[in-house]
Every structure is written in structure tokens, then in C-alpha cells.
Coordinates of C-alpha atoms in Angstrom, one line a residue:
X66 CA 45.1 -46.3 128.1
X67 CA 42.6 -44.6 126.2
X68 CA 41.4 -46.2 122.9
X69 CA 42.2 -43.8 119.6
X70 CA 38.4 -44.2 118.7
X71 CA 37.8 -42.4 121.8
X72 CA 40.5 -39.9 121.4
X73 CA 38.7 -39.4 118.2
X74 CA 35.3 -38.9 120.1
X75 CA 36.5 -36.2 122.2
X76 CA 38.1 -34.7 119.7
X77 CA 35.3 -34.3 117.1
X78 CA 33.5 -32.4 120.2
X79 CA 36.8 -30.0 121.0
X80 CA 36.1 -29.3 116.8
X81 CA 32.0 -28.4 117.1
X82 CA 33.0 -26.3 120.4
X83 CA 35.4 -24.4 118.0
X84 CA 33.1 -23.6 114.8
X85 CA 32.1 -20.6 113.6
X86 CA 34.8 -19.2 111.6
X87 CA 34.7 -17.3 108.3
X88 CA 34.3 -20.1 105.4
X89 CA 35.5 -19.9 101.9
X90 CA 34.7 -21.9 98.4
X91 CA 36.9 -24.7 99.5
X92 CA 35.0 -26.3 102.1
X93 CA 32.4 -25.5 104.4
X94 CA 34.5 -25.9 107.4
X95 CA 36.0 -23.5 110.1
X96 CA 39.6 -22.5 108.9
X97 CA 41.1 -22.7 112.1
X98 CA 39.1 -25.8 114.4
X99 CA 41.9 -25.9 116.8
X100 CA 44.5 -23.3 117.5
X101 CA 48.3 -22.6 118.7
X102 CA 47.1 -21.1 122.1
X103 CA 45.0 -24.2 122.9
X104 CA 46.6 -26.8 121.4
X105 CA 50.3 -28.5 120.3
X106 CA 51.5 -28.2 124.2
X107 CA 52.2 -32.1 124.0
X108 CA 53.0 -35.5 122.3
X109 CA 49.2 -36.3 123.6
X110 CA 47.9 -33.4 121.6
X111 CA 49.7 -34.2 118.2
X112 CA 48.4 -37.8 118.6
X113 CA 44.8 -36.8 119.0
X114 CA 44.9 -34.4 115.8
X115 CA 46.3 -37.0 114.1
X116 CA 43.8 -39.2 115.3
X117 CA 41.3 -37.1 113.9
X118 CA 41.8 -37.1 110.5
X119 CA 40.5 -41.0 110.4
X120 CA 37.0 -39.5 110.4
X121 CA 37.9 -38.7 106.5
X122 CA 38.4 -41.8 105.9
X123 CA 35.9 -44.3 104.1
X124 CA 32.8 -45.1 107.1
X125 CA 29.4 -46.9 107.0
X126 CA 28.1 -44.7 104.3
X127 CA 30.5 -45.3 101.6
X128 CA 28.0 -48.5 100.7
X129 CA 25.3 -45.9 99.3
X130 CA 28.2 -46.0 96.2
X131 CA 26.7 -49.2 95.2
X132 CA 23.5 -47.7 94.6
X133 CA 25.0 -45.1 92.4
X134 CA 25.9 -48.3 90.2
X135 CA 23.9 -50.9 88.5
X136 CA 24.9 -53.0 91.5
X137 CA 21.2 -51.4 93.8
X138 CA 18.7 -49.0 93.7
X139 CA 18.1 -46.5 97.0
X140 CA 15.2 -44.5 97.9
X141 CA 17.4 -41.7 99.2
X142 CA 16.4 -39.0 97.0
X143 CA 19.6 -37.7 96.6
X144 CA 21.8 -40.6 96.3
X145 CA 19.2 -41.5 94.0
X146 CA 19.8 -38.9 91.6
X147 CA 23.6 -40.0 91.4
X148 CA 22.4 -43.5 90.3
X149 CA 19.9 -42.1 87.4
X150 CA 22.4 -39.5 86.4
X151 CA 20.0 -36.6 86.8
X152 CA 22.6 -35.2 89.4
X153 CA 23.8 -31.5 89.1
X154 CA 25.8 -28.9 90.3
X155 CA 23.7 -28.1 93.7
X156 CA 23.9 -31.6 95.2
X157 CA 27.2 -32.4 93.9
X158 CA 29.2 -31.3 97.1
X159 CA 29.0 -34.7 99.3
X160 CA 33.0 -35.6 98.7
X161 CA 33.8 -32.0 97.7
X162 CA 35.4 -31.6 101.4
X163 CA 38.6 -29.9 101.6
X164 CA 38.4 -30.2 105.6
X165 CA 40.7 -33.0 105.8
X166 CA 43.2 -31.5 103.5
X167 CA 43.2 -27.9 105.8
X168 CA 43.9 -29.7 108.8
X169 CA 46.3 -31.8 106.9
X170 CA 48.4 -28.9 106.8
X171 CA 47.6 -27.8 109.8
X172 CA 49.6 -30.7 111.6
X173 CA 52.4 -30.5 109.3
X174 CA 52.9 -26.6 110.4
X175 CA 52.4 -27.2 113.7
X176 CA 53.9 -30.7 114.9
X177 CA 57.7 -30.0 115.0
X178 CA 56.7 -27.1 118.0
X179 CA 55.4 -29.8 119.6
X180 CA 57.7 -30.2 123.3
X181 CA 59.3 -33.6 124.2
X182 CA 57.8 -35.0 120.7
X183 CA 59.5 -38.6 120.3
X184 CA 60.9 -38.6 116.8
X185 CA 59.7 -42.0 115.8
X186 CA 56.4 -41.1 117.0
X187 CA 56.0 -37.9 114.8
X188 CA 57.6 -39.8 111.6
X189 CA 54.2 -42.9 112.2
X190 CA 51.9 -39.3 112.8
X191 CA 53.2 -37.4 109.8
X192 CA 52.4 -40.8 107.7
X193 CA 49.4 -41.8 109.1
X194 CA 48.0 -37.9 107.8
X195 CA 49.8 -38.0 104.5
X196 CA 48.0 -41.7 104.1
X197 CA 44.7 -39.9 104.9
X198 CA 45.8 -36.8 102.4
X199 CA 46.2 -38.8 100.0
X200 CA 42.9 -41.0 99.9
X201 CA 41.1 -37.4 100.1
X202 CA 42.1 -35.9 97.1
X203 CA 42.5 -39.4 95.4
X204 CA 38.6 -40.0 96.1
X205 CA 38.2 -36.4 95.1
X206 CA 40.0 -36.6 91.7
X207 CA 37.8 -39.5 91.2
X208 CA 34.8 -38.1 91.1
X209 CA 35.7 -34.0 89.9
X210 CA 38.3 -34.7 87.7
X211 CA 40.8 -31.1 87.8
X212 CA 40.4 -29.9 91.6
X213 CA 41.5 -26.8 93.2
X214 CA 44.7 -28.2 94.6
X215 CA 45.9 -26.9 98.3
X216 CA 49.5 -27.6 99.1
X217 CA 50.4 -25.3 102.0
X218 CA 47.9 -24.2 105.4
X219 CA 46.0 -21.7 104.2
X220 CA 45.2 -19.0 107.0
X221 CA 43.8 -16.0 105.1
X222 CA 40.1 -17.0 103.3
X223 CA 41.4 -14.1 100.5
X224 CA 44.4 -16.7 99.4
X225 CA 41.5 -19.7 99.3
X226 CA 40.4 -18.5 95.8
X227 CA 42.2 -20.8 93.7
X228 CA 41.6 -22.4 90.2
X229 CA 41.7 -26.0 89.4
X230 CA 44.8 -28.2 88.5
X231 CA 45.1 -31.0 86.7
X232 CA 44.2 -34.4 87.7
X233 CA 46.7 -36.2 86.8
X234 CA 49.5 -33.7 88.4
X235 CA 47.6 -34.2 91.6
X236 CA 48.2 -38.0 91.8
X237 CA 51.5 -37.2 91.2
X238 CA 51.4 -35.3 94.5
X239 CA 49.5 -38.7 96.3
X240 CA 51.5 -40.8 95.1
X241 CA 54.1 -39.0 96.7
X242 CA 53.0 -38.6 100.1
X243 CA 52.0 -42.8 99.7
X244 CA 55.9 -44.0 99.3
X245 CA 57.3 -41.2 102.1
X246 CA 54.2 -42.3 104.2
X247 CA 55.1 -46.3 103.4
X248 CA 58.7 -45.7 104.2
X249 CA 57.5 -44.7 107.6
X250 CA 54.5 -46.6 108.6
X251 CA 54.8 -50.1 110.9
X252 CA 53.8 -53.2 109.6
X253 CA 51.7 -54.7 112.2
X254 CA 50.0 -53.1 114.9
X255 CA 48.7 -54.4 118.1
X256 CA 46.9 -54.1 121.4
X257 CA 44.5 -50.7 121.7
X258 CA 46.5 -49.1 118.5
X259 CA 44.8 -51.7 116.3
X260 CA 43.1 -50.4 113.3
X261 CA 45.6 -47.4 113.0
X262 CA 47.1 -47.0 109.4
X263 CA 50.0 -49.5 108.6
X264 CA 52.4 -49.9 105.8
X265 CA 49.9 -53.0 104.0
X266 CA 47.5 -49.9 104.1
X267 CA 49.5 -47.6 102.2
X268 CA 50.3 -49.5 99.4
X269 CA 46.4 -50.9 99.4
X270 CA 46.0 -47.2 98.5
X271 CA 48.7 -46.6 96.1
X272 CA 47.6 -50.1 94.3
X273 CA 44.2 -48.5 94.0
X274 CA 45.2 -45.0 93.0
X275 CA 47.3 -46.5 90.2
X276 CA 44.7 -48.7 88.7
X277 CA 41.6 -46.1 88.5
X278 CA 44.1 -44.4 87.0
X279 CA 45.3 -46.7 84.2
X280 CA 48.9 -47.3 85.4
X281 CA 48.8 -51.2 85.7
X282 CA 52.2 -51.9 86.2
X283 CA 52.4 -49.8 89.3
X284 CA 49.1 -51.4 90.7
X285 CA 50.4 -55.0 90.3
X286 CA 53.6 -53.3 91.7
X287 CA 52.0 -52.1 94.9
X288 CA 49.4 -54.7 95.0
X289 CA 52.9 -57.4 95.0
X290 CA 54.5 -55.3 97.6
X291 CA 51.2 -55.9 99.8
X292 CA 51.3 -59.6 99.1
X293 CA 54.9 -60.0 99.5
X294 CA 54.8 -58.7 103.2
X295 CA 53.1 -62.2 104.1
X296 CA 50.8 -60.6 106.6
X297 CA 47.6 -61.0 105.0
X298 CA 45.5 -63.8 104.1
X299 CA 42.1 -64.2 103.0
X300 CA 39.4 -65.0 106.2
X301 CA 37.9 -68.6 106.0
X302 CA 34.8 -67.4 105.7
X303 CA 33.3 -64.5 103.0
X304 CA 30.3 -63.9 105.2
X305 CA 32.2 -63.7 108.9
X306 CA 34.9 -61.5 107.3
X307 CA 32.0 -59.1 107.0
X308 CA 31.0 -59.6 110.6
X309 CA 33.1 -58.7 113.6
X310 CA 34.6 -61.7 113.4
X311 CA 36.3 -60.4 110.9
X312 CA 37.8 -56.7 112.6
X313 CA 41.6 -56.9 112.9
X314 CA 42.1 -60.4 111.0
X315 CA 44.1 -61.2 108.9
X316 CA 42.2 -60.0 105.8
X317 CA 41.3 -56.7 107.5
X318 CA 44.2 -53.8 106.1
X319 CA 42.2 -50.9 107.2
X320 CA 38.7 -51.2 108.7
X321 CA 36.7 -47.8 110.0
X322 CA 35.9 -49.2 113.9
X323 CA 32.8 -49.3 115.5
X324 CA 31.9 -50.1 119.3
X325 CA 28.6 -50.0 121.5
X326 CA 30.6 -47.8 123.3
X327 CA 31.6 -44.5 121.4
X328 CA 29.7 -45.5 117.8
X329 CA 28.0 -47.8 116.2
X330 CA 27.7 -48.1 112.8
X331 CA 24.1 -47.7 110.5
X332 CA 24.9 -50.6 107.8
X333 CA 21.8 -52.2 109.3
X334 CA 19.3 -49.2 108.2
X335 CA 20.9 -48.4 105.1
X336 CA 21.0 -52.4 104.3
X337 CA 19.1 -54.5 106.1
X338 CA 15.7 -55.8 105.7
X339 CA 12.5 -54.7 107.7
X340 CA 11.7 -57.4 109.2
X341 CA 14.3 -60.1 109.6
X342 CA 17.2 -57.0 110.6
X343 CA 15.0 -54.8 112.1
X344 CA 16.8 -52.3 109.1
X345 CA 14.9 -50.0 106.6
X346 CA 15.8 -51.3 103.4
X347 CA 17.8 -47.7 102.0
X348 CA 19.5 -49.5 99.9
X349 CA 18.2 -52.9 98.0
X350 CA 20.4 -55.2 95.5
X351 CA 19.7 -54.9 91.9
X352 CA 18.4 -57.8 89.8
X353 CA 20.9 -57.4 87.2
X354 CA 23.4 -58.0 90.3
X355 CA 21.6 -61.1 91.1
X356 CA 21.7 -62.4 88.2
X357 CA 25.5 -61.9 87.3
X358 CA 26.3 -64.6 90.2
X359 CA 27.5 -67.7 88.4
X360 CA 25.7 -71.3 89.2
X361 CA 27.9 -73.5 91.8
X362 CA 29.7 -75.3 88.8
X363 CA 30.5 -71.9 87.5
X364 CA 28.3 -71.6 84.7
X365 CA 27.7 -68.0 83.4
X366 CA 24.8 -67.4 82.8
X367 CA 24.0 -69.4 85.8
X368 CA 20.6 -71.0 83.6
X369 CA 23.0 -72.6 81.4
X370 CA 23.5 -74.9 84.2
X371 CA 22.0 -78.5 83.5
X372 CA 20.5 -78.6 87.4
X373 CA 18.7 -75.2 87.1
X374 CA 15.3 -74.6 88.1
X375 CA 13.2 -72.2 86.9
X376 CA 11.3 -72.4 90.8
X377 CA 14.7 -72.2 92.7
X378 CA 16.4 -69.8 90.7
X379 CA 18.8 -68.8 93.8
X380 CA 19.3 -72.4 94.6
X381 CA 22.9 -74.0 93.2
X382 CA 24.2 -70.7 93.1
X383 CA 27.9 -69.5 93.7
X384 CA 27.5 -69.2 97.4
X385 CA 28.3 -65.9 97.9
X386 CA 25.2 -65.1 96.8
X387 CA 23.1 -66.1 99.6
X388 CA 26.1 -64.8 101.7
X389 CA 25.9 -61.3 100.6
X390 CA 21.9 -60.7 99.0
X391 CA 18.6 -62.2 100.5
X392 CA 16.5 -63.5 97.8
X393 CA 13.1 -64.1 97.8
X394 CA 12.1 -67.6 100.1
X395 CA 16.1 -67.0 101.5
X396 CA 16.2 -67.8 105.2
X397 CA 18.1 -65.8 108.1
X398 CA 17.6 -65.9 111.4
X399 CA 18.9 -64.3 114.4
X400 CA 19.9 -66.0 117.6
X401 CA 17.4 -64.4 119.7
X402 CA 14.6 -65.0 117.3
X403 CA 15.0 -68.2 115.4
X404 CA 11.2 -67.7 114.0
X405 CA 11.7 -65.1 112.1
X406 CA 13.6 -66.3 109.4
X407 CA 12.4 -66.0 105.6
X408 CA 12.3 -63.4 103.4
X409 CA 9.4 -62.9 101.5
X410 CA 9.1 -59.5 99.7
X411 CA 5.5 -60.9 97.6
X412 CA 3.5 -61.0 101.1
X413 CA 5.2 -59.8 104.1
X414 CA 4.6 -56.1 106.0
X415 CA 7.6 -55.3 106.8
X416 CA 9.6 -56.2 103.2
X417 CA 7.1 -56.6 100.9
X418 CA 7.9 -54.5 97.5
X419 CA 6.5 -51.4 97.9
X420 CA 5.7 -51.0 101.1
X421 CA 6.9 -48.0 103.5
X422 CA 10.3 -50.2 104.6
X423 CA 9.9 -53.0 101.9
X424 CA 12.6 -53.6 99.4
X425 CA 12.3 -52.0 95.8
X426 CA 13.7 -54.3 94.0
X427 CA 12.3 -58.3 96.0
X428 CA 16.4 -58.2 97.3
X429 CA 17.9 -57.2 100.6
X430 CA 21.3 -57.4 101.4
X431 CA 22.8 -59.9 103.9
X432 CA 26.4 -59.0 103.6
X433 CA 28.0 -56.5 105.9
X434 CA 24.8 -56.4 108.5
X435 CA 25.4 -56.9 112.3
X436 CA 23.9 -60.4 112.6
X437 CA 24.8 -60.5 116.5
X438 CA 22.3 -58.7 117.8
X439 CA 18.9 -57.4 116.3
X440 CA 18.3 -54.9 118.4
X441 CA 21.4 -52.5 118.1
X442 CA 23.4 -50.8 115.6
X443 CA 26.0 -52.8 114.3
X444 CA 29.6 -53.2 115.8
X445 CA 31.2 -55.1 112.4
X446 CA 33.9 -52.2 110.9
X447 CA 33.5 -51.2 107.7
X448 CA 36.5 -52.7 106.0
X449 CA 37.5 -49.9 104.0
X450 CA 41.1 -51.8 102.4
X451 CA 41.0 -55.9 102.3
X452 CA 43.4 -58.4 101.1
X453 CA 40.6 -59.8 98.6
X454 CA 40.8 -56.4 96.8
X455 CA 44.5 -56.3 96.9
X456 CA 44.3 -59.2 94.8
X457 CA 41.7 -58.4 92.8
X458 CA 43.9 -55.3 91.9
X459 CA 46.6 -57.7 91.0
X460 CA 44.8 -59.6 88.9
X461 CA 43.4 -57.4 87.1
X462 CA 46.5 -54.8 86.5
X463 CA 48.6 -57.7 85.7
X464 CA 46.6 -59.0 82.6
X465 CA 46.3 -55.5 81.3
X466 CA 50.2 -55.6 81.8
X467 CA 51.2 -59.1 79.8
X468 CA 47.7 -61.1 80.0
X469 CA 47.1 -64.6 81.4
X470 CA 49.9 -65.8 83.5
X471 CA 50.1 -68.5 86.1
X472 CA 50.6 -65.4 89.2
X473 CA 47.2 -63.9 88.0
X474 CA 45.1 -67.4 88.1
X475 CA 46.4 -68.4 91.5
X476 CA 45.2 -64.8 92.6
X477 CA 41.6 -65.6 91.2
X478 CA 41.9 -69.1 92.7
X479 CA 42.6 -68.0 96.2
X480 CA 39.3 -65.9 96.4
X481 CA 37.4 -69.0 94.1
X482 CA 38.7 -71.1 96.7
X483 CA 37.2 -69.4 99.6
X484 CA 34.5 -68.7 98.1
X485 CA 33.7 -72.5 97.2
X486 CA 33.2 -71.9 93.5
X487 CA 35.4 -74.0 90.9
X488 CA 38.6 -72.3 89.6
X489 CA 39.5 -70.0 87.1
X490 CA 40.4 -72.6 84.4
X491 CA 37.9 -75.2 85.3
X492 CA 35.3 -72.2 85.1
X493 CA 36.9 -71.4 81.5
X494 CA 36.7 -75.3 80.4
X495 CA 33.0 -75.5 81.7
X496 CA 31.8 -72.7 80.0
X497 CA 34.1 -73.4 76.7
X498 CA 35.7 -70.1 76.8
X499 CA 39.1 -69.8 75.3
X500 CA 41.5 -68.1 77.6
X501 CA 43.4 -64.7 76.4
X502 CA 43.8 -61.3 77.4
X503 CA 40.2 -60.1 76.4
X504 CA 38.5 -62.5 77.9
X505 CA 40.5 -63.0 81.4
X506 CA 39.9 -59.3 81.3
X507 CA 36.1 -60.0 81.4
X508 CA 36.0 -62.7 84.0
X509 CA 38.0 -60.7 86.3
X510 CA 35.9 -57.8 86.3
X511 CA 32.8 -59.9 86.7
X512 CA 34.9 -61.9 89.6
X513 CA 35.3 -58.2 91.1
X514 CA 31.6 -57.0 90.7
X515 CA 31.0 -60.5 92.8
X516 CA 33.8 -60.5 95.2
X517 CA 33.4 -56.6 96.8
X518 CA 29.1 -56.2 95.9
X519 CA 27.8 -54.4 98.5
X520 CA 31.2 -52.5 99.7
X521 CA 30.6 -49.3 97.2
X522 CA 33.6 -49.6 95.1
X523 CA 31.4 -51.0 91.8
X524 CA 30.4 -47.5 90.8
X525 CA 34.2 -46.3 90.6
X526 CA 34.7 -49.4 88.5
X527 CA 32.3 -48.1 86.3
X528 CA 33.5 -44.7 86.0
X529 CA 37.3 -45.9 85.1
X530 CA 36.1 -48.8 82.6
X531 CA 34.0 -45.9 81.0
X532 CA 31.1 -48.6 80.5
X533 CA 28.3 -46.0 82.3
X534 CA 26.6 -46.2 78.7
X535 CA 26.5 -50.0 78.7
X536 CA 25.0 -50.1 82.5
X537 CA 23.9 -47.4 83.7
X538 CA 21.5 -46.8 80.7
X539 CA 17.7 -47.9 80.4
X540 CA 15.5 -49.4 82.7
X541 CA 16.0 -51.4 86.6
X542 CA 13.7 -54.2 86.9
X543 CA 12.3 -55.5 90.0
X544 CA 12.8 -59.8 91.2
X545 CA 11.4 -62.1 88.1
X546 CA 9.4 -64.1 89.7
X547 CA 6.9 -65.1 87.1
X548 CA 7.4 -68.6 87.2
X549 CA 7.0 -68.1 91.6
X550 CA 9.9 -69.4 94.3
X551 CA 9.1 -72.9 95.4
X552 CA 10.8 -71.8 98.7
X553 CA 7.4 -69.6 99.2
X554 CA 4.7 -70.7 100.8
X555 CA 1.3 -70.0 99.3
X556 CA -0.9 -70.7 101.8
X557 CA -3.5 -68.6 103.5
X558 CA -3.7 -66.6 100.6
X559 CA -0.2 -65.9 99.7
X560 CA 1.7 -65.9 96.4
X561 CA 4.7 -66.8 95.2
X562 CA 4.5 -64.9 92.3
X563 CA 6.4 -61.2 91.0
X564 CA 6.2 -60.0 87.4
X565 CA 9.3 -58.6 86.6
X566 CA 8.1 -55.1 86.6
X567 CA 10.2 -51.8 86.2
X568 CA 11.6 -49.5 89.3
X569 CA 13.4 -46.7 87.5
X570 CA 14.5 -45.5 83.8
X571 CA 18.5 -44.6 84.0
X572 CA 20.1 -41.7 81.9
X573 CA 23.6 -42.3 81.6
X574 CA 23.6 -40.8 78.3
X575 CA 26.2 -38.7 78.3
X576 CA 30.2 -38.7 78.7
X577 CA 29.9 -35.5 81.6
X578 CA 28.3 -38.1 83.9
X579 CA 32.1 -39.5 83.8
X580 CA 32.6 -36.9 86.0
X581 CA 30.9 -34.5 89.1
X582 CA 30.1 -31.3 88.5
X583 CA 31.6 -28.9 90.9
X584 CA 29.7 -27.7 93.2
X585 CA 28.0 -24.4 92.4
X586 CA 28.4 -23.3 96.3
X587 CA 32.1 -23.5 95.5
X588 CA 31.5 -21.7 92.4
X589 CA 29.5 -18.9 93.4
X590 CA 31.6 -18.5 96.6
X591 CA 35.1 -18.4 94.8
X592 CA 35.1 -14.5 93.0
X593 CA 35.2 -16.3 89.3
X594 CA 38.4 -18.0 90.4
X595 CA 36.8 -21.6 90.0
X596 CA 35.4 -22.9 86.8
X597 CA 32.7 -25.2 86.3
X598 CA 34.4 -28.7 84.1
X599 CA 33.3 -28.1 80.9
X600 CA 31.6 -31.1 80.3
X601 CA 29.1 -29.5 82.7
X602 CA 28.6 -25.8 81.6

């Protein structure tokens, strides 16, 4: 039986074969990529057009996010300009992809001609595309606010010319297609179909839609539905989960797949380091990340710990630390080449700050890179929806909804717990904190900065607490390493030695940079129809 990733494969080439129609201001895709007269003949071809649409789905590059926060710093120009906030309206267009909604509707006109369709079989199908629907113009209303909204196939580019609606009466519309979609989708999937879109998924989704947008007693709701389905746990281990070891387990809700086979994914350029991962270093881990990582007795700041060192500053850390960033004098090794194994960004050619493929910032990442095999492209999925998020999302809509509670700290404990770090009220006695609403409120965000750093969700955290101002304004330093690492040898020359030393001023200055500006190929291409958001003009 053929795989769905390969269906998807062949599929994706059947779509470049067809290009070349007229575009309009929606999207930059052909109107019509697979037609009535070649397609629809069997249950086989409904199944692969519905397999397509998982290309929209979050992939390997949904990490460059993270360097759109204060979480890293990239040297992709572009990306780049998103983290600075001196974006505008000509390189604005990377989610502004209507694509997925047009063929959307395209299966939803076509499927029911479909011959000897099972019915069961076209309820999953019609779910799985309303599931993938509805994270498009979620992620879309996210970041442009009031959208153009397409609710029917479009076939004639005149009726494409369309003016925005409303945010908010769009999430009405995914919220929508989430419960018919959850009424419909399996729980558990096995075999070749694993990794298709399940019921846990959809309300991951609708748990997430409802608490960027501010309705917390939905998001526990959903989040609670998730848990209560007793499918999910959390993997024993943070780092494996990131692995392959973790695909398909028991954390994994939805996970983009990856195989030598058909495609592998590119986590290790845009995240690994030069010369332990063979990577490029796109993306590096900010210092102000580092240094929001708790000490192993859960002191925050972690140098209010009585066993800190001003030498080993990334020793008797939360552990997830060294599981997810590589610090300066941090060891990793793979199997096939146990020798080369520390990282040292003050001397070394490949990493060394400032150098053609060294880290910006003296960090690398560790989390979420292939550490199997050196030489390939990684085969770990990008897991795109997790049980730890689910209960992050719990956690956190819940307090807003009636503060501490006993369900919220046994949430927070479960991930604590994993992660070997002390729990929630222990952390609160240690640091002499006094436990209410406010303050849970603060500990869970930071517990959610730590918990999913590195995955590219922090920035959308930013955008919904409206804190750009607080963090996304003034300067990114490099590593402080003016007191040097202990863990770095010095010999033959070598020091152990960084001044903390600026990479990049950030202008987040402004309440537009809430928001993408639309982009102005859309504009100019729409016959006045489309508006620019006013925070923008």
C-alpha cells in the first residue's frame, strides 16, 4: 500500500505539471491545479487531493518564527526584518497563501461526483480538509488581522476581487469547520495512515484558536476534551520526543513526516551548529532565552541560586536547557564521530561568533536536530500539535478563567516532572513568591517560553500578550562570557573569554507591528478592492 506521504509526492508533481493559469490578488497560485476531466474518476483520487492539502500545514520552516521573537536572532535577511520590525508591505506575503483555501473548496465541489465513494471515507476526507481550512485562515488572521475571506470555489479571477472581513467573524467560520470536522475525525490511527489528522488534532487546534484569541473558557474546554480522550501522554524524555523517537508516540497529535525516502526535513541547516551538526547556524538562540531557564532547584533568576558559578553559568541548570540550546563548553557528539564534541563559539572555525557559519549570538540549538546521522537531512517530524502544548493551553486559559486551582498545578507538574525540575509550588516556596492569579499567570508563560523554545510558537505568544514593546524593543546581546566558561579550554592560545557585545538594535515601537501588513502584490493586483490595515497606510 502506498504511504500518504508518497501520494502527497506525486501529487505535488501532477500540481507543477498543471501551472500556468491566470492568477489573481488572492494567491499566487493556478486557479484550477487539477481539473474535472482529469481528475475525481475514483475514491483513490479524492484521497490523494485530500492528501494534499497537508503540505499547508505547519513543516520544518515554521521554527524561523522563533527568530521573529526575542527567543533567536537569524541571518536570513528577510526573516530578519520580521524580528527587528522593519518589515513592510513587499515582504509581507510568506503566510498570505490563499492556495490551500481554493483547493479547499475545490474538494468540497467536487467529492460527492466522486463514483463508488465509501461514505465513511468522504465524512474522515471532508474533515481532514476542513481541519487544514481552518489552521490556514486561523494562522492567517494571526498575523493580517481582517482578511479577504473566501467561502465558496472561486472559478472566474473577476469574482476574486474581494474586500476584507473581520477577524473575528472568520474564527467564527473555523471554529465551525473544527467541531463538524471533530465530530467526524477517528481517534487513533494506525499502520501506513499514521500521522493523518485525528480527532486529538482537531481540538489541539480549536484549543489554540480560542486562546490567541482571548476566549479562555473555550481553550480549557477544548484543551480538557483533548486530555479527557486518555490517548496522550507526555514522552519520557524532552529531548527524544524531539527525535524520531518521538514520531507517532504518544505525545505526538500531529507531526509533519519526514523520510530518506520522499523528504527529509532542513531543521539541521536552519538549526544546527557548523561543526558538531554539520548545520549552518540560520537560526541561533538568543541570550535573553538562555538566561530565562531557571537553576535545577528552580530559582528564577537562575544566579539567585546558592550553588551558582559565575565560570559554569549553564551548569545546575533546569535541564532542558542543555536539551534544547548548546552553550558555550556544552558537549554533543554523534555516534559516528565521538571526537567532535564541544561547542566552542570563542575559537572554533566552524561556530565561532562571526564567522561565515558560526553562531551570532555564542548559542546553537540542540533541540529538534536529527542526532542519528551527521551526514543526512534529518528524518525527526516536525511535531506541529503536542500533548505538552495541550497542557500548556490548559493551564494557562484556566487561570485566566478562575486562577490557581489544583487541575491547573498538576498540568504544570506533569511537564515539571518530565522535565526533572521541582514543582510548581515547591518552585513558588523556593523563590518566596505568593501564589495568585497574577503571578501563576507569569510562571506559566515563562513555563511556556521554556517548554515549546525552539518550535516557533513564542512569537504568536508575543503578538496575543501584546508585550512586543516590553521584548521586542532595544538591543540583542551576544553570550556573556566575561568572567570565561571553565568548560573551555585555553590552551594553545585559546580563550575562554566573550564580552557581552551587541548583534542587533530591535524597533518594536509601534502597535501596527501587532499586525502584517498586507501584501502590496495583493493590493496592487486587486482593482482597489483590498485595503491596506490602517495601522499600515
Amino acid at each position: 500500500m502506498t504511504t500518504y506521504k508518497n501520494k502527497i509526492a506525486g501529487l505535488l508533481l501532477l500540481g507543477i505539471l498543471a501551472a500556468g493559469c491566470k492568477k489573481d490578488f488572492l494567491d499566487q497560485h493556478p486557479l484550477n491545479q487539477i481539473t474535472e476531466t482529469t481528475y475525481w474518476t475514483s475514491p483513490d483520487d479524492a484521497t490523494m487531493f485530500a492528501n494534499r492539502m497537508y503540505e499547508f500545514l505547519p513543516q520544518d520552516n515554521f521554527v524561523y518564527y522563533e527568530a521573529c521573537s526575542d527567543n533567536a536572532f537569524t541571518n536570513d535577511p528577510t526573516i530578519r526584518r520580521f524580528g527587528n520590525s522593519t518589515q513592510d508591505a513587499t515582504i509581507s506575503d510568506r503566510e498570505w497563501n490563499y492556495g490551500a483555501i481554493r483547493q479547499a473548496y475545490d474538494f468540497f465541489a467536487n467529492v460527492d461526483k466522486v463514483p463508488g465513494m465509501d461514505q465513511n471515507l468522504k465524512k474522515r476526507l471532508n474533515a481532514e480538509v476542513k481541519f487544514v481550512l481552518a489552521y490556514r485562515y486561523f494562522i492567517m488572521t494571526a498575523l493580517y488581522g481582517d482578511i479577504p475571506f473566501v467561502n465558496k470555489l472561486i472559478t472566474d479571477p473577476k469574482d476574486a476581487d474581494i474586500p476584507v472581513t473581520a477577524k473575528a467573524e472568520i474564527i467564527k467560520n473555523v471554529i465551525q469547520w473544527l467541531d463538524e470536522a471533530i465530530a467526524d475525525l477517528p481517534v487513533v490511527y494506525s499502520g501506513t495512515n499514521q500521522g493523518r489528522i485525528t480527532k486529538g488534532a482537531a481540538l489541539a487546534l480549536k484549543s489554540r484558536v480560542y486562546l490567541f484569541n482571548g476566549n479562555f473558557a473555550e481553550a480549557a474546554s477544548a484543551a480538557q476534551a483533548v486530555m479527557d480522550l486518555k490517548v496522550y501522554t507526555l514522552f519520557p524524555d524532552y529531548y527524544d520526543f524531539y527525535q524520531k523517537d518521538g514520531n507517532y508516540s504518544s505525545q505526538d497529535i500531529l507531526s509533519f513526516g519526514y523520510t530518506l525516502s520522499v523528504k527529509q526535513n532542513g531543521l539541521r541547516d536552519l538549526l544546527g551548529s557548523q561543526a558538531l551538526m554539520n548545520g549552518r547556524n540560520i537560526i541561533n538562540p538568543t541570550a535573553e532565552l538562555v538566561n530565562e531557564y531557571e537553576s535545577k532547584n528552580g530559582y528564577y533568576p537562575y544566579t539567585k541560586d546558592p550553588a551558582f558559578s559565575v565560570t559554569d553559568p549553564f551548569g545546575n541548570r533546569d535541564p532542558r536547557l542543555r536539551q534544547t540550546i548548546l552553550s558555550p563548553g556544552d558537549v554533543f557528539a554523534y555516534p559516528q564521530f565521538p571526537d567532535m564534541n564541544q561547542f566552542d563559539p570563542f575559537n572554533g572555525n566552524g561556530d565561532r561568533i562571526g564567522g561565515d557559519l558560526g553562531t551570532r549570538s555564542g548559542f546553537s540549538w540542540a533541540k529538534q536536530v536529527d542526532h542519528y546521522d551527521y551526514v543526512r537531512s534529518g528524518i525527526n517530524n516536525y511535531k506541529s500539535f503536542h500533548y505538552g502544548e495541550v497542557l500548556l493551553n490548559f493551564a494557562e486559559a484556566q487561570n485566566e478563567v478562575s486562577g490557581p486551582s489544583a487541575t491547573i498545578i498538576a498540568a504544570l507538574d506533569a511537564i515539571r516532572s518530565r522535565a526533572g525540575m521541582p514543582g510548581v509550588e515547591k518552585t513558588f516556596a523556593v523563590n518566596k513568591w505568593t501564589m495568585d492569579q497574577a503571578s501563576l499567570r507569569t510562571f506559566i508563560r515563562h513555563e511556556r517560553r521554556i517548554e515549546l523554545a525552539g518550535e516557533g510558537l513564542r512569537y504568536f505568544d508575543v503578538l496575543r500578550w501584546k508585550i512586543g514593546e516590553k521584548v521586542l524593543l532595544g538591543n540583542i546581546y551576544t553570550v556573556d562570557a566575561s568572567a570565561g566558561i571553565a568548560a573551555l579550554p585555553i590552551t594553545g592560545g585559546k580563550k575562554n573569554t566573550y564580552p557581552r557585545s551587541v548583534i542587533e538594535d530591535r524597533y518594536f515601537n509601534s502597535p501596527k507591528f501587532y499586525y502584517w501588513p498586507i501584501p502590496q502584490s495583493a493590493i496592487d493586483a486587486s482593482k482597489g478592492v483590498l485595503k491596506q490595515n490602517a495601522l499600515w497606510k
